């Protein structure tokens, strides 16, 4: 049944209905549930319910039904007789039935007799084969509904543990609808594309690997971190496995090919766990760059240094992902800081100013030195434009300086020298050093923000009693902050 589709898979949106009263947690919806725990419970009627019990399955699109498989037992409870009906032109018609199922029968498979030989490989001693009627093909070739009827049980309420309905999209559907159903099923059965990867030729997934060989007279020792953990050869595409080991990509491809020969999915060579969305091999770009640098620096020790393919694309993608993760659009990176933002803006404005000044000077030179100079009025007009451009450059630089000063005033600096105003001293080059406003000690450590005066710890305790500075300015405890000075 590898080429068929299970149309009761919840991803294909089937629906189920039953008028029977069910036990709590054992409704008919469990037969098509997406949750594994509900799917394992199955369907069970209330203890007083008696057969027959009808369960109707509906499909969004017409289906060409090929195989229907039922599991009649749920623990010690067992149903022993079933009927299958298909809807054709709005009328239910019986297509198969089975009765008197033994206790050793674990499942019942309904199929066409013509397909028995091709599907008999899945037959076992605990599964019973039942053929559809000869007239069932015209009913099941294009049907949207299938009804399962439980006709008899083994002295217990009707139960049905599991149902599978395999088939193909009906030929009456459009080609686009058929391809859509097949595409959805391929994503369900092979979500990570491992089947296609196993069928690709050797070396299709990664570039061919040529291991660089050392010259015979070379005494160069290769670091162990550059060697494959399995083959112990120099890696070209180092890849980190989910187990934490580092191997070359070609080693992973070879292991996947060997696993595919035994029908197994690609897995970690060290743990045997299959790859999935959270557990997969990742290319180690940092180690790859170090290996390439090592090969370039010691190329004279090797017979031939291979060329790494696709590295620039991978690096650009890695760099773009790193940039997008560290700095969101419209925001400044925390590591950049205020100075970096101002520096970038200043550099950008400087480039524009230089370009404008260069264009102005070149135009003025060309006008002055040209053999056919324009009239005086036109020269005056051009000179006026040049002077206005220079004035624009000057005003732009002035506005940038003002913006920098305004930004620096808002930045908290813990390493600035004491200003003249904060020290309470006059201006001049011979101004005395900053000191406490009360005791004139140089061991000040606090600043009163209301008056910008510096005080030491002892004086701050005295002044805090009256909450008044020496300059008769009142302050609160919240107006005092720690002040750090630079040693001269």
GROMACS .gro file of C-alpha atoms in nm:
model
  488
    1UNK     CA    1   0.000   0.000   0.000
    2UNK     CA    2   0.299   0.232  -0.044
    3UNK     CA    3   0.146   0.396  -0.354
    4UNK     CA    4  -0.199   0.437  -0.195
    5UNK     CA    5  -0.328   0.714   0.031
    6UNK     CA    6  -0.493   0.668   0.368
    7UNK     CA    7  -0.789   0.905   0.335
    8UNK     CA    8  -0.873   0.877   0.705
    9UNK     CA    9  -0.556   1.064   0.795
   10UNK     CA   10  -0.662   1.376   0.989
   11UNK     CA   11  -0.450   1.598   0.762
   12UNK     CA   12  -0.686   1.516   0.473
   13UNK     CA   13  -0.986   1.646   0.674
   14UNK     CA   14  -1.218   1.343   0.682
   15UNK     CA   15  -1.533   1.346   0.898
   16UNK     CA   16  -1.718   1.071   1.085
   17UNK     CA   17  -2.069   1.043   1.226
   18UNK     CA   18  -2.254   0.786   1.436
   19UNK     CA   19  -2.596   0.802   1.600
   20UNK     CA   20  -2.502   0.548   1.868
   21UNK     CA   21  -2.459   0.645   2.233
   22UNK     CA   22  -2.091   0.609   2.318
   23UNK     CA   23  -1.889   0.571   2.633
   24UNK     CA   24  -1.721   0.885   2.761
   25UNK     CA   25  -1.398   0.938   2.568
   26UNK     CA   26  -1.473   0.663   2.312
   27UNK     CA   27  -1.671   0.852   2.049
   28UNK     CA   28  -1.650   0.789   1.675
   29UNK     CA   29  -1.436   1.101   1.637
   30UNK     CA   30  -1.145   0.904   1.788
   31UNK     CA   31  -1.121   0.705   1.461
   32UNK     CA   32  -1.002   1.017   1.271
   33UNK     CA   33  -0.847   1.211   1.561
   34UNK     CA   34  -0.516   1.388   1.523
   35UNK     CA   35  -0.417   1.311   1.883
   36UNK     CA   36  -0.242   0.974   1.919
   37UNK     CA   37  -0.397   0.904   2.259
   38UNK     CA   38  -0.750   0.952   2.123
   39UNK     CA   39  -0.666   0.748   1.814
   40UNK     CA   40  -0.557   0.454   2.029
   41UNK     CA   41  -0.881   0.454   2.229
   42UNK     CA   42  -1.101   0.376   1.931
   43UNK     CA   43  -1.482   0.359   1.923
   44UNK     CA   44  -1.697   0.195   2.194
   45UNK     CA   45  -2.073   0.210   2.238
   46UNK     CA   46  -2.256   0.239   2.569
   47UNK     CA   47  -2.306  -0.088   2.756
   48UNK     CA   48  -2.679  -0.113   2.675
   49UNK     CA   49  -2.633  -0.052   2.299
   50UNK     CA   50  -2.692  -0.347   2.067
   51UNK     CA   51  -2.602  -0.403   1.700
   52UNK     CA   52  -2.642  -0.294   1.430
   53UNK     CA   53  -2.439   0.027   1.472
   54UNK     CA   54  -2.362   0.249   1.173
   55UNK     CA   55  -2.050   0.463   1.137
   56UNK     CA   56  -2.038   0.695   0.832
   57UNK     CA   57  -1.709   0.836   0.697
   58UNK     CA   58  -1.718   1.135   0.459
   59UNK     CA   59  -1.435   1.269   0.241
   60UNK     CA   60  -1.393   1.623   0.103
   61UNK     CA   61  -1.316   1.490  -0.248
   62UNK     CA   62  -1.424   1.183  -0.441
   63UNK     CA   63  -1.210   0.877  -0.368
   64UNK     CA   64  -1.130   0.562  -0.565
   65UNK     CA   65  -1.134   0.321  -0.270
   66UNK     CA   66  -0.901   0.022  -0.298
   67UNK     CA   67  -0.845  -0.123   0.049
   68UNK     CA   68  -1.035  -0.091   0.380
   69UNK     CA   69  -0.881  -0.232   0.696
   70UNK     CA   70  -1.062  -0.274   1.029
   71UNK     CA   71  -0.937  -0.369   1.375
   72UNK     CA   72  -1.243  -0.530   1.547
   73UNK     CA   73  -1.105  -0.587   1.900
   74UNK     CA   74  -1.062  -0.333   2.178
   75UNK     CA   75  -0.906  -0.512   2.473
   76UNK     CA   76  -1.130  -0.806   2.571
   77UNK     CA   77  -1.425  -0.662   2.374
   78UNK     CA   78  -1.472  -0.779   2.016
   79UNK     CA   79  -1.704  -0.723   1.720
   80UNK     CA   80  -1.754  -1.032   1.502
   81UNK     CA   81  -1.951  -0.918   1.194
   82UNK     CA   82  -1.919  -0.614   0.965
   83UNK     CA   83  -2.079  -0.474   0.652
   84UNK     CA   84  -1.939  -0.209   0.418
   85UNK     CA   85  -2.161   0.025   0.216
   86UNK     CA   86  -2.074   0.283  -0.047
   87UNK     CA   87  -2.286   0.576  -0.159
   88UNK     CA   88  -2.357   0.591  -0.534
   89UNK     CA   89  -2.591   0.858  -0.675
   90UNK     CA   90  -2.721   0.924  -0.325
   91UNK     CA   91  -2.807   0.558  -0.259
   92UNK     CA   92  -2.625   0.331  -0.012
   93UNK     CA   93  -2.526  -0.005  -0.160
   94UNK     CA   94  -2.349  -0.290   0.015
   95UNK     CA   95  -2.006  -0.373  -0.125
   96UNK     CA   96  -1.873  -0.637   0.120
   97UNK     CA   97  -1.944  -0.814   0.448
   98UNK     CA   98  -1.781  -1.054   0.689
   99UNK     CA   99  -1.917  -1.252   0.987
  100UNK     CA  100  -1.812  -1.499   1.255
  101UNK     CA  101  -1.465  -1.356   1.308
  102UNK     CA  102  -1.256  -1.578   1.535
  103UNK     CA  103  -1.072  -1.462   1.846
  104UNK     CA  104  -0.738  -1.505   1.675
  105UNK     CA  105  -0.821  -1.248   1.405
  106UNK     CA  106  -0.654  -0.920   1.483
  107UNK     CA  107  -0.764  -0.726   1.172
  108UNK     CA  108  -0.984  -0.758   0.864
  109UNK     CA  109  -0.873  -0.634   0.521
  110UNK     CA  110  -1.127  -0.569   0.245
  111UNK     CA  111  -0.985  -0.545  -0.108
  112UNK     CA  112  -1.048  -0.642  -0.471
  113UNK     CA  113  -0.971  -0.998  -0.571
  114UNK     CA  114  -0.770  -0.874  -0.868
  115UNK     CA  115  -0.541  -0.686  -0.629
  116UNK     CA  116  -0.500  -0.976  -0.388
  117UNK     CA  117  -0.168  -1.101  -0.530
  118UNK     CA  118  -0.010  -0.755  -0.537
  119UNK     CA  119  -0.111  -0.685  -0.179
  120UNK     CA  120  -0.075  -1.031  -0.029
  121UNK     CA  121   0.275  -0.949   0.092
  122UNK     CA  122   0.121  -0.770   0.392
  123UNK     CA  123  -0.093  -1.073   0.479
  124UNK     CA  124  -0.036  -1.249   0.810
  125UNK     CA  125  -0.198  -1.531   1.010
  126UNK     CA  126  -0.383  -1.283   1.235
  127UNK     CA  127  -0.534  -1.081   0.946
  128UNK     CA  128  -0.828  -1.204   0.744
  129UNK     CA  129  -0.880  -1.115   0.375
  130UNK     CA  130  -1.228  -1.034   0.244
  131UNK     CA  131  -1.297  -0.946  -0.120
  132UNK     CA  132  -1.532  -0.677  -0.244
  133UNK     CA  133  -1.831  -0.774  -0.455
  134UNK     CA  134  -1.785  -0.771  -0.831
  135UNK     CA  135  -2.025  -0.477  -0.857
  136UNK     CA  136  -1.835  -0.278  -0.595
  137UNK     CA  137  -1.603  -0.115  -0.846
  138UNK     CA  138  -1.865   0.114  -0.996
  139UNK     CA  139  -1.964   0.225  -0.646
  140UNK     CA  140  -1.619   0.267  -0.486
  141UNK     CA  141  -1.444   0.406  -0.795
  142UNK     CA  142  -1.582   0.753  -0.719
  143UNK     CA  143  -1.739   0.784  -0.377
  144UNK     CA  144  -1.748   1.055  -0.110
  145UNK     CA  145  -1.886   0.840   0.174
  146UNK     CA  146  -1.828   0.492   0.314
  147UNK     CA  147  -2.042   0.336   0.587
  148UNK     CA  148  -1.922   0.067   0.827
  149UNK     CA  149  -2.198  -0.134   0.998
  150UNK     CA  150  -2.124  -0.346   1.305
  151UNK     CA  151  -2.366  -0.639   1.276
  152UNK     CA  152  -2.267  -0.865   1.567
  153UNK     CA  153  -2.045  -0.870   1.873
  154UNK     CA  154  -1.910  -1.126   2.118
  155UNK     CA  155  -2.153  -1.062   2.409
  156UNK     CA  156  -2.032  -0.705   2.450
  157UNK     CA  157  -2.117  -0.356   2.327
  158UNK     CA  158  -2.007  -0.277   1.967
  159UNK     CA  159  -1.644  -0.170   1.942
  160UNK     CA  160  -1.403  -0.071   1.667
  161UNK     CA  161  -1.045   0.002   1.762
  162UNK     CA  162  -0.906   0.139   1.436
  163UNK     CA  163  -0.997   0.199   1.070
  164UNK     CA  164  -0.788   0.266   0.761
  165UNK     CA  165  -0.924   0.341   0.413
  166UNK     CA  166  -0.664   0.333   0.136
  167UNK     CA  167  -0.718   0.449  -0.217
  168UNK     CA  168  -0.644   0.710  -0.483
  169UNK     CA  169  -0.806   1.036  -0.589
  170UNK     CA  170  -1.100   0.958  -0.817
  171UNK     CA  171  -1.045   1.001  -1.189
  172UNK     CA  172  -1.353   1.220  -1.205
  173UNK     CA  173  -1.159   1.493  -1.019
  174UNK     CA  174  -0.965   1.765  -1.192
  175UNK     CA  175  -0.596   1.708  -1.243
  176UNK     CA  176  -0.516   1.996  -1.008
  177UNK     CA  177  -0.721   1.837  -0.729
  178UNK     CA  178  -0.556   1.499  -0.778
  179UNK     CA  179  -0.209   1.652  -0.767
  180UNK     CA  180  -0.303   1.852  -0.457
  181UNK     CA  181  -0.412   1.540  -0.269
  182UNK     CA  182  -0.094   1.356  -0.370
  183UNK     CA  183   0.121   1.648  -0.264
  184UNK     CA  184  -0.044   1.664   0.078
  185UNK     CA  185   0.002   1.291   0.127
  186UNK     CA  186   0.368   1.307   0.025
  187UNK     CA  187   0.423   1.574   0.291
  188UNK     CA  188   0.246   1.355   0.547
  189UNK     CA  189   0.431   1.033   0.468
  190UNK     CA  190   0.771   1.198   0.407
  191UNK     CA  191   0.770   1.532   0.594
  192UNK     CA  192   1.147   1.590   0.580
  193UNK     CA  193   1.212   1.472   0.225
  194UNK     CA  194   1.427   1.183   0.344
  195UNK     CA  195   1.286   0.949   0.079
  196UNK     CA  196   1.393   1.178  -0.203
  197UNK     CA  197   1.727   1.239  -0.038
  198UNK     CA  198   1.790   0.865  -0.018
  199UNK     CA  199   1.710   0.826  -0.387
  200UNK     CA  200   1.946   1.102  -0.503
  201UNK     CA  201   2.283   0.992  -0.645
  202UNK     CA  202   2.598   0.991  -0.438
  203UNK     CA  203   2.743   1.337  -0.390
  204UNK     CA  204   2.425   1.517  -0.496
  205UNK     CA  205   2.367   1.667  -0.154
  206UNK     CA  206   2.715   1.808  -0.101
  207UNK     CA  207   3.000   1.893  -0.338
  208UNK     CA  208   3.250   1.613  -0.410
  209UNK     CA  209   3.510   1.593  -0.142
  210UNK     CA  210   3.881   1.567  -0.222
  211UNK     CA  211   4.081   1.510   0.094
  212UNK     CA  212   4.407   1.712   0.081
  213UNK     CA  213   4.709   1.488   0.125
  214UNK     CA  214   5.033   1.593   0.292
  215UNK     CA  215   5.357   1.573   0.097
  216UNK     CA  216   5.591   1.290   0.185
  217UNK     CA  217   5.863   1.516   0.324
  218UNK     CA  218   5.617   1.736   0.519
  219UNK     CA  219   5.622   1.727   0.900
  220UNK     CA  220   5.311   1.941   0.948
  221UNK     CA  221   5.074   1.823   1.222
  222UNK     CA  222   4.702   1.885   1.165
  223UNK     CA  223   4.501   1.989   1.474
  224UNK     CA  224   4.263   1.718   1.595
  225UNK     CA  225   3.965   1.955   1.586
  226UNK     CA  226   4.006   1.973   1.207
  227UNK     CA  227   3.975   1.594   1.168
  228UNK     CA  228   3.658   1.391   1.111
  229UNK     CA  229   3.545   1.208   1.425
  230UNK     CA  230   3.477   0.890   1.222
  231UNK     CA  231   3.720   0.879   0.930
  232UNK     CA  232   3.991   1.083   1.105
  233UNK     CA  233   4.052   1.278   0.784
  234UNK     CA  234   4.073   1.653   0.731
  235UNK     CA  235   3.722   1.797   0.700
  236UNK     CA  236   3.614   2.027   0.418
  237UNK     CA  237   3.251   2.077   0.525
  238UNK     CA  238   3.253   2.029   0.906
  239UNK     CA  239   2.903   1.955   1.035
  240UNK     CA  240   2.786   1.933   1.396
  241UNK     CA  241   2.564   1.631   1.468
  242UNK     CA  242   2.283   1.632   1.725
  243UNK     CA  243   2.509   1.422   1.947
  244UNK     CA  244   2.768   1.702   1.950
  245UNK     CA  245   3.025   1.522   1.736
  246UNK     CA  246   3.174   1.698   1.434
  247UNK     CA  247   3.209   1.508   1.107
  248UNK     CA  248   3.235   1.599   0.741
  249UNK     CA  249   2.919   1.629   0.530
  250UNK     CA  250   3.038   1.349   0.301
  251UNK     CA  251   3.051   1.114   0.602
  252UNK     CA  252   2.686   1.198   0.683
  253UNK     CA  253   2.586   1.131   0.321
  254UNK     CA  254   2.760   0.793   0.316
  255UNK     CA  255   2.593   0.692   0.641
  256UNK     CA  256   2.251   0.797   0.505
  257UNK     CA  257   2.306   0.584   0.193
  258UNK     CA  258   2.393   0.281   0.402
  259UNK     CA  259   2.086   0.332   0.619
  260UNK     CA  260   1.866   0.364   0.309
  261UNK     CA  261   1.984   0.023   0.186
  262UNK     CA  262   1.821  -0.132   0.494
  263UNK     CA  263   1.507   0.080   0.468
  264UNK     CA  264   1.598   0.309   0.757
  265UNK     CA  265   1.573   0.687   0.771
  266UNK     CA  266   1.890   0.903   0.797
  267UNK     CA  267   2.006   0.924   1.156
  268UNK     CA  268   2.292   1.030   1.381
  269UNK     CA  269   2.580   0.781   1.333
  270UNK     CA  270   2.666   0.795   1.704
  271UNK     CA  271   2.322   0.775   1.868
  272UNK     CA  272   2.105   0.621   1.594
  273UNK     CA  273   1.832   0.882   1.647
  274UNK     CA  274   1.656   0.991   1.329
  275UNK     CA  275   1.680   1.352   1.214
  276UNK     CA  276   1.381   1.581   1.255
  277UNK     CA  277   1.308   1.954   1.263
  278UNK     CA  278   1.462   1.997   1.611
  279UNK     CA  279   1.734   1.732   1.581
  280UNK     CA  280   1.942   1.774   1.264
  281UNK     CA  281   2.298   1.827   1.144
  282UNK     CA  282   2.421   2.189   1.120
  283UNK     CA  283   2.717   2.321   0.920
  284UNK     CA  284   2.985   2.470   1.148
  285UNK     CA  285   3.077   2.788   0.960
  286UNK     CA  286   3.328   2.908   1.219
  287UNK     CA  287   3.526   2.583   1.209
  288UNK     CA  288   3.507   2.577   0.829
  289UNK     CA  289   3.663   2.924   0.811
  290UNK     CA  290   3.944   2.814   1.042
  291UNK     CA  291   4.014   2.507   0.830
  292UNK     CA  292   4.025   2.717   0.513
  293UNK     CA  293   4.265   2.960   0.678
  294UNK     CA  294   4.483   2.668   0.791
  295UNK     CA  295   4.493   2.528   0.437
  296UNK     CA  296   4.585   2.864   0.285
  297UNK     CA  297   4.862   2.931   0.536
  298UNK     CA  298   5.014   2.581   0.492
  299UNK     CA  299   4.934   2.514   0.128
  300UNK     CA  300   5.299   2.427   0.054
  301UNK     CA  301   5.270   2.120   0.278
  302UNK     CA  302   4.984   1.967   0.075
  303UNK     CA  303   4.989   1.808  -0.268
  304UNK     CA  304   4.668   1.982  -0.371
  305UNK     CA  305   4.441   2.212  -0.176
  306UNK     CA  306   4.073   2.161  -0.266
  307UNK     CA  307   3.846   2.448  -0.351
  308UNK     CA  308   3.548   2.493  -0.118
  309UNK     CA  309   3.223   2.549  -0.307
  310UNK     CA  310   2.927   2.752  -0.187
  311UNK     CA  311   3.102   2.911   0.108
  312UNK     CA  312   3.026   3.271   0.013
  313UNK     CA  313   2.654   3.205  -0.012
  314UNK     CA  314   2.648   3.028   0.321
  315UNK     CA  315   2.845   3.306   0.485
  316UNK     CA  316   2.617   3.575   0.345
  317UNK     CA  317   2.313   3.389   0.470
  318UNK     CA  318   2.473   3.337   0.811
  319UNK     CA  319   2.569   3.704   0.831
  320UNK     CA  320   2.223   3.822   0.735
  321UNK     CA  321   2.064   3.594   0.995
  322UNK     CA  322   2.306   3.721   1.261
  323UNK     CA  323   2.238   4.083   1.171
  324UNK     CA  324   1.861   4.036   1.171
  325UNK     CA  325   1.871   3.859   1.507
  326UNK     CA  326   2.091   4.119   1.679
  327UNK     CA  327   1.943   4.441   1.541
  328UNK     CA  328   1.578   4.471   1.453
  329UNK     CA  329   1.465   4.728   1.192
  330UNK     CA  330   1.420   5.072   1.338
  331UNK     CA  331   1.619   4.991   1.652
  332UNK     CA  332   1.980   5.049   1.757
  333UNK     CA  333   2.178   4.753   1.876
  334UNK     CA  334   2.250   4.767   2.251
  335UNK     CA  335   2.616   4.704   2.180
  336UNK     CA  336   2.632   5.000   1.944
  337UNK     CA  337   2.548   5.263   2.206
  338UNK     CA  338   2.488   5.634   2.168
  339UNK     CA  339   2.832   5.709   2.032
  340UNK     CA  340   2.801   5.458   1.747
  341UNK     CA  341   2.464   5.599   1.642
  342UNK     CA  342   2.596   5.955   1.644
  343UNK     CA  343   2.912   5.850   1.464
  344UNK     CA  344   2.718   5.677   1.187
  345UNK     CA  345   2.489   5.977   1.143
  346UNK     CA  346   2.786   6.214   1.144
  347UNK     CA  347   2.975   6.009   0.885
  348UNK     CA  348   2.672   5.991   0.659
  349UNK     CA  349   2.619   6.367   0.683
  350UNK     CA  350   2.989   6.429   0.618
  351UNK     CA  351   2.977   6.220   0.301
  352UNK     CA  352   2.680   6.420   0.176
  353UNK     CA  353   2.852   6.750   0.265
  354UNK     CA  354   3.174   6.651   0.088
  355UNK     CA  355   2.983   6.544  -0.219
  356UNK     CA  356   2.796   6.877  -0.228
  357UNK     CA  357   3.114   7.080  -0.173
  358UNK     CA  358   3.304   6.885  -0.439
  359UNK     CA  359   3.026   6.932  -0.690
  360UNK     CA  360   3.012   7.306  -0.613
  361UNK     CA  361   3.387   7.360  -0.640
  362UNK     CA  362   3.412   7.161  -0.963
  363UNK     CA  363   3.127   7.356  -1.119
  364UNK     CA  364   3.283   7.687  -1.012
  365UNK     CA  365   3.621   7.584  -1.153
  366UNK     CA  366   3.471   7.473  -1.479
  367UNK     CA  367   3.285   7.802  -1.515
  368UNK     CA  368   3.590   8.014  -1.434
  369UNK     CA  369   3.839   7.825  -1.646
  370UNK     CA  370   3.630   7.752  -1.951
  371UNK     CA  371   3.737   7.927  -2.274
  372UNK     CA  372   3.379   8.033  -2.338
  373UNK     CA  373   3.289   8.180  -2.004
  374UNK     CA  374   2.930   8.292  -1.952
  375UNK     CA  375   2.831   8.653  -1.905
  376UNK     CA  376   2.893   8.837  -1.581
  377UNK     CA  377   2.530   8.815  -1.470
  378UNK     CA  378   2.530   8.439  -1.513
  379UNK     CA  379   2.865   8.409  -1.333
  380UNK     CA  380   2.726   8.610  -1.045
  381UNK     CA  381   2.424   8.382  -1.032
  382UNK     CA  382   2.647   8.073  -1.025
  383UNK     CA  383   2.866   8.225  -0.755
  384UNK     CA  384   2.553   8.297  -0.554
  385UNK     CA  385   2.451   7.930  -0.585
  386UNK     CA  386   2.801   7.824  -0.479
  387UNK     CA  387   2.795   8.049  -0.174
  388UNK     CA  388   2.450   7.921  -0.080
  389UNK     CA  389   2.576   7.563  -0.112
  390UNK     CA  390   2.871   7.644   0.116
  391UNK     CA  391   2.633   7.804   0.361
  392UNK     CA  392   2.425   7.488   0.351
  393UNK     CA  393   2.733   7.278   0.433
  394UNK     CA  394   2.825   7.512   0.719
  395UNK     CA  395   2.474   7.505   0.862
  396UNK     CA  396   2.461   7.126   0.829
  397UNK     CA  397   2.788   7.083   1.021
  398UNK     CA  398   2.667   7.329   1.285
  399UNK     CA  399   2.340   7.142   1.327
  400UNK     CA  400   2.532   6.816   1.365
  401UNK     CA  401   2.748   6.968   1.638
  402UNK     CA  402   2.439   7.089   1.818
  403UNK     CA  403   2.277   6.748   1.789
  404UNK     CA  404   2.589   6.585   1.935
  405UNK     CA  405   2.597   6.826   2.226
  406UNK     CA  406   2.229   6.773   2.298
  407UNK     CA  407   2.270   6.395   2.288
  408UNK     CA  408   2.576   6.407   2.516
  409UNK     CA  409   2.387   6.613   2.771
  410UNK     CA  410   2.128   6.338   2.804
  411UNK     CA  411   2.388   6.062   2.841
  412UNK     CA  412   2.484   5.973   3.198
  413UNK     CA  413   2.864   5.990   3.228
  414UNK     CA  414   3.029   5.851   3.540
  415UNK     CA  415   3.388   5.937   3.446
  416UNK     CA  416   3.372   6.312   3.360
  417UNK     CA  417   3.590   6.575   3.526
  418UNK     CA  418   3.419   6.820   3.759
  419UNK     CA  419   3.292   7.127   3.577
  420UNK     CA  420   3.363   7.480   3.695
  421UNK     CA  421   3.000   7.538   3.784
  422UNK     CA  422   2.981   7.224   3.991
  423UNK     CA  423   3.302   7.311   4.171
  424UNK     CA  424   3.179   7.660   4.249
  425UNK     CA  425   3.491   7.822   4.103
  426UNK     CA  426   3.540   8.091   3.845
  427UNK     CA  427   3.659   8.043   3.494
  428UNK     CA  428   4.017   8.053   3.384
  429UNK     CA  429   4.308   7.825   3.323
  430UNK     CA  430   4.434   7.868   3.678
  431UNK     CA  431   4.111   7.756   3.843
  432UNK     CA  432   4.160   7.550   4.162
  433UNK     CA  433   4.078   7.176   4.146
  434UNK     CA  434   3.727   7.052   4.224
  435UNK     CA  435   3.652   6.997   4.592
  436UNK     CA  436   3.370   6.955   4.839
  437UNK     CA  437   3.153   7.265   4.860
  438UNK     CA  438   3.151   7.250   5.241
  439UNK     CA  439   3.489   7.125   5.371
  440UNK     CA  440   3.692   7.188   5.051
  441UNK     CA  441   3.814   6.829   5.059
  442UNK     CA  442   3.922   6.660   4.738
  443UNK     CA  443   3.762   6.332   4.848
  444UNK     CA  444   3.414   6.421   4.724
  445UNK     CA  445   3.191   6.143   4.592
  446UNK     CA  446   2.837   6.281   4.555
  447UNK     CA  447   2.668   6.549   4.348
  448UNK     CA  448   2.356   6.751   4.436
  449UNK     CA  449   2.171   6.778   4.107
  450UNK     CA  450   1.963   7.082   4.204
  451UNK     CA  451   2.267   7.308   4.242
  452UNK     CA  452   2.535   7.090   4.073
  453UNK     CA  453   2.764   7.105   4.377
  454UNK     CA  454   2.996   6.827   4.487
  455UNK     CA  455   3.008   6.706   4.847
  456UNK     CA  456   3.185   6.438   5.042
  457UNK     CA  457   3.008   6.171   5.242
  458UNK     CA  458   3.051   6.338   5.584
  459UNK     CA  459   2.924   6.674   5.462
  460UNK     CA  460   2.634   6.510   5.283
  461UNK     CA  461   2.519   6.361   5.615
  462UNK     CA  462   2.529   6.704   5.779
  463UNK     CA  463   2.354   6.880   5.491
  464UNK     CA  464   2.087   6.611   5.464
  465UNK     CA  465   1.954   6.699   5.811
  466UNK     CA  466   1.832   7.039   5.692
  467UNK     CA  467   1.804   6.928   5.325
  468UNK     CA  468   1.976   7.250   5.228
  469UNK     CA  469   2.306   7.302   5.051
  470UNK     CA  470   2.569   7.561   5.151
  471UNK     CA  471   2.442   7.779   4.868
  472UNK     CA  472   2.098   7.786   5.039
  473UNK     CA  473   1.939   7.564   4.771
  474UNK     CA  474   1.705   7.295   4.903
  475UNK     CA  475   1.735   6.934   4.784
  476UNK     CA  476   1.589   6.593   4.855
  477UNK     CA  477   1.746   6.252   4.889
  478UNK     CA  478   1.645   6.165   4.533
  479UNK     CA  479   1.844   6.467   4.405
  480UNK     CA  480   2.176   6.320   4.526
  481UNK     CA  481   2.361   6.078   4.300
  482UNK     CA  482   2.694   5.905   4.302
  483UNK     CA  483   2.976   6.091   4.125
  484UNK     CA  484   3.292   5.929   3.989
  485UNK     CA  485   3.591   6.136   3.890
  486UNK     CA  486   3.900   6.066   3.685
  487UNK     CA  487   4.237   6.075   3.855
  488UNK     CA  488   4.453   6.348   3.701
   0.00000   0.00000   0.00000
